[in-house]
Amino acid sequence: MTRIPLMAGNWKMNLDHLEAIHLVQGLHMALTDANFDYSKTEVVVIPPFTDIRSVQTVVEGDEMGIKYGAQDVSVHASGAYTGEVSANMLKKLGVSYIVVGHSERREYHGECDQKVNQKARVALENGMTPIICCGEGLEVRKAGEHVPHVLAQIDGALAGFSAEEVAKSVIAYEPIWAIGTGEVATPEDAQEVCAAIRVRISELYDEETAAATRILYGGSVKSSNVADIMAKADVDGALVGGASLEAGEFSKIARFDA
Ligand code: PGA
């Protein structure tokens, strides 16, 4: 079972729609110059909602191999939910991926595993791939409880999913202490938790499902550290924050083995 590497750039609340167009064009140019093969690595940008239509226009207009995602989705299909964006609205814009349960949503918007589970389900039901985030804070890591902590998040996030739905989903392990801090987990730390997640999927489902599911690492990934992280057997890609805001840097991350 070969898992195609996935390099996803989470822009968070950065860049207006004009800056978004500029970044996507720059990324496309940098990858084209390097003869990038999109069939070997998926490259995904995840802009704020207000940029998605502009990103769609440049990606489709220039037939770019870059895909795009959203940073969140409503659990509701439509109706009186001020400020929310539905899965169907995202699907209409050609969105392929939806990040669910990012630690910033969990922390600032009180999202629990059950909400993460509902959002991942909504993404799948609308034909998009959830990128389900999990990860421990510093206190949990210091206590040596990171593996059980993350596995409990995984159990909650995948509750009620079929094996096919899990295999279609993407998991992103992001230790909170490594997000935006410049402090990267070692490749061994990343491997330890990504491998434990894969074992858990094989226990909850089967070996085949575990072997098919892509598991990313996220937290201060840069072009200078991505190769060592990607060399680990159970790491299938990266969810990149800060370093995805610069075309040249993110193109190097996407070419991690170049
Ligand atoms: P970072 O963010 O790369 O800036 O650490 C990662 C993330 O939050 O997905």
XYZ file of C-alpha atoms and ligand atoms in Angstrom:
267
model
C 0.000 0.000 0.000
C 1.603 3.269 -1.078
C 0.496 6.444 0.610
C 1.015 9.555 -1.506
C 2.762 12.226 0.595
C 0.618 15.252 1.409
C 2.054 18.694 2.075
C -0.625 21.035 3.373
C -0.105 24.719 4.150
C -2.460 26.089 6.808
C -2.382 29.854 6.356
C -4.486 30.437 9.491
C -5.821 34.027 9.668
C -3.253 35.460 7.264
C -3.394 36.990 3.754
C -6.268 38.778 2.043
C -7.591 37.491 -1.279
C -5.119 39.488 -3.384
C -2.174 38.260 -1.331
C -3.610 34.753 -1.643
C -3.541 34.944 -5.450
C 0.039 36.165 -5.323
C 1.150 33.346 -3.041
C -0.549 30.606 -5.067
C 0.952 31.948 -8.306
C 4.387 32.131 -6.691
C 4.097 28.607 -5.355
C 2.990 27.284 -8.728
C 5.895 29.017 -10.456
C 8.453 27.743 -7.962
C 7.174 24.179 -8.309
C 6.986 24.384 -12.105
C 10.584 25.664 -12.239
C 11.613 22.623 -10.209
C 9.701 20.229 -12.540
C 7.530 19.228 -9.621
C 5.536 16.022 -10.086
C 2.094 16.468 -8.500
C 1.316 12.786 -8.998
C 4.057 11.919 -6.484
C 3.228 14.503 -3.791
C -0.035 16.335 -3.158
C 0.324 20.039 -2.458
C -2.571 21.755 -0.703
C -3.053 25.354 0.417
C -5.552 26.087 3.166
C -6.485 29.782 3.076
C -9.078 31.703 5.108
C -12.662 31.380 3.777
C -12.565 34.839 2.179
C -9.682 33.792 -0.107
C -11.052 30.490 -1.355
C -12.976 31.816 -4.352
C -9.890 33.719 -5.565
C -7.680 30.671 -5.065
C -10.182 28.571 -7.025
C -10.105 31.057 -9.899
C -6.311 31.009 -10.297
C -5.946 27.272 -9.720
C -8.634 26.388 -12.279
C -7.753 29.179 -14.704
C -4.129 28.105 -14.952
C -4.891 24.398 -14.517
C -2.529 24.183 -11.578
C -1.869 20.888 -9.833
C -2.215 22.610 -6.460
C -5.289 21.679 -4.415
C -6.945 23.777 -1.725
C -8.782 23.307 1.503
C -10.694 25.101 4.244
C -9.691 25.634 7.864
C -13.054 24.735 9.375
C -16.646 23.797 8.521
C -20.024 24.038 10.189
C -21.661 20.864 11.465
C -24.963 22.243 10.131
C -26.141 21.970 6.536
C -27.784 25.428 6.362
C -29.966 27.814 8.339
C -29.781 30.299 11.188
C -26.127 29.870 12.158
C -24.627 33.343 11.869
C -20.994 33.315 10.843
C -20.859 29.646 9.880
C -19.862 28.171 6.516
C -21.413 24.919 5.319
C -19.735 21.935 3.703
C -21.893 22.348 0.622
C -20.669 25.945 0.169
C -17.080 24.691 0.314
C -17.755 21.827 -2.040
C -19.198 24.266 -4.604
C -15.870 26.130 -4.483
C -13.919 23.001 -5.383
C -12.484 22.505 -1.899
C -10.781 19.103 -1.465
C -9.711 19.144 2.194
C -11.129 20.486 5.447
C -9.030 20.875 8.593
C -11.007 19.794 11.643
C -10.063 20.009 15.282
C -6.988 22.176 14.928
C -5.599 22.877 18.408
C -6.395 26.591 17.949
C -10.070 25.743 17.323
C -10.030 23.405 20.306
C -8.465 26.070 22.531
C -10.214 29.278 21.416
C -13.548 27.852 20.282
C -14.004 25.034 22.755
C -14.109 22.286 20.128
C -14.209 18.865 21.735
C -13.603 15.441 20.194
C -17.327 15.041 19.578
C -17.477 18.258 17.546
C -14.363 17.200 15.662
C -16.047 13.879 14.920
C -19.183 15.651 13.606
C -17.160 17.989 11.407
C -15.078 15.160 9.952
C -18.303 13.305 9.165
C -19.803 16.360 7.457
C -16.653 16.690 5.309
C -16.782 13.029 4.257
C -20.505 13.088 3.564
C -19.918 15.988 1.191
C -17.085 14.279 -0.668
C -14.211 16.188 0.922
C -11.294 14.842 2.967
C -11.071 15.821 6.630
C -7.613 16.540 8.023
C -8.279 15.523 11.609
C -5.874 17.227 14.013
C -4.739 15.852 17.334
C -1.870 16.582 19.691
C -0.870 17.134 23.285
C 0.078 20.233 25.254
C 3.356 20.684 27.082
C 2.056 19.511 30.458
C 0.835 16.231 28.996
C 4.124 15.735 27.160
C 6.144 16.423 30.329
C 4.044 13.893 32.206
C 4.857 11.311 29.516
C 1.144 10.906 28.755
C 1.253 12.067 25.129
C 0.524 8.727 23.460
C -2.608 7.833 25.486
C -3.764 11.462 25.242
C -3.545 11.478 21.442
C -5.064 8.007 21.094
C -8.076 9.122 23.157
C -8.514 12.064 20.752
C -8.319 9.648 17.823
C -10.907 7.304 19.359
C -13.249 10.269 19.823
C -12.637 11.780 16.390
C -13.207 8.502 14.531
C -16.211 7.290 16.540
C -18.775 5.641 14.283
C -16.607 5.815 11.148
C -16.411 2.867 8.770
C -13.023 1.492 7.719
C -13.488 3.077 4.266
C -14.159 6.478 5.833
C -11.035 6.261 7.981
C -8.874 5.217 5.032
C -10.127 8.265 3.099
C -9.381 10.631 5.985
C -6.085 12.262 6.914
C -4.829 12.494 10.505
C -2.453 15.287 11.540
C -0.414 14.869 14.710
C 0.553 18.322 15.959
C 2.110 18.609 19.416
C 0.794 21.957 20.658
C 4.145 22.874 22.218
C 5.719 22.720 18.737
C 3.144 24.898 16.937
C 4.428 28.334 15.993
C 7.138 28.106 18.626
C 10.109 27.142 16.475
C 10.380 24.107 18.720
C 10.108 21.070 16.461
C 9.434 17.618 17.779
C 12.339 15.379 16.855
C 11.709 13.017 13.948
C 11.673 10.238 16.562
C 8.964 12.052 18.580
C 6.882 12.448 15.422
C 7.388 8.817 14.471
C 6.507 7.562 17.959
C 3.066 9.164 17.956
C 2.300 8.670 14.235
C 3.158 4.966 14.600
C 0.968 4.693 17.718
C -1.942 6.257 15.793
C -1.469 3.729 12.982
C -1.433 0.834 15.447
C -4.631 2.201 17.017
C -6.330 2.310 13.602
C -5.314 -1.303 13.007
C -6.820 -2.232 16.398
C -10.045 -0.313 15.767
C -10.317 -1.511 12.151
C -7.690 -3.663 10.435
C -4.157 -3.633 9.030
C -5.288 -2.659 5.570
C -7.118 0.430 6.814
C -4.139 1.419 8.963
C -1.793 1.015 5.999
C -4.018 3.185 3.785
C -4.554 6.115 6.166
C -2.250 9.099 5.782
C -0.815 10.544 8.971
C 0.883 13.961 8.892
C 3.154 15.706 11.351
C 2.733 19.415 12.092
C 4.576 21.906 14.295
C 7.344 24.264 13.116
C 8.016 22.293 9.924
C 10.480 24.100 7.636
C 12.480 23.222 4.535
C 15.493 22.622 6.794
C 13.834 19.939 8.935
C 11.202 18.399 6.652
C 13.432 15.727 5.061
C 14.350 14.093 8.379
C 10.722 14.087 9.510
C 9.526 12.670 6.165
C 12.153 9.915 6.370
C 10.174 8.332 9.202
C 8.092 5.322 8.210
C 4.757 6.463 9.627
C 4.931 10.143 8.658
C 3.137 10.682 5.344
C 3.316 14.436 5.067
C 3.243 17.718 6.929
C 0.704 20.286 8.060
C 2.658 23.513 7.833
C 1.684 26.862 9.358
C 4.132 29.780 9.288
C 6.454 28.338 6.648
C 3.572 27.916 4.175
C 3.150 31.695 3.857
C 6.210 32.041 1.664
C 6.129 30.530 -1.836
C 9.812 29.629 -2.082
C 9.960 28.073 1.364
C 6.750 26.071 0.975
C 7.833 24.852 -2.479
C 11.012 23.502 -0.864
C 8.965 21.767 1.821
C 6.807 20.188 -0.896
C 10.028 18.933 -2.524
C 11.260 17.427 0.705
C 13.355 14.797 -1.042
C 14.815 17.067 -3.725
P 3.506 26.046 12.465
O 1.939 25.664 12.544
O 4.074 25.317 11.267
O 3.528 27.536 12.289
O 4.131 25.583 13.729
C 1.498 24.360 12.307
C 0.006 24.265 12.431
O -0.586 24.861 13.349
O -0.646 23.576 11.612
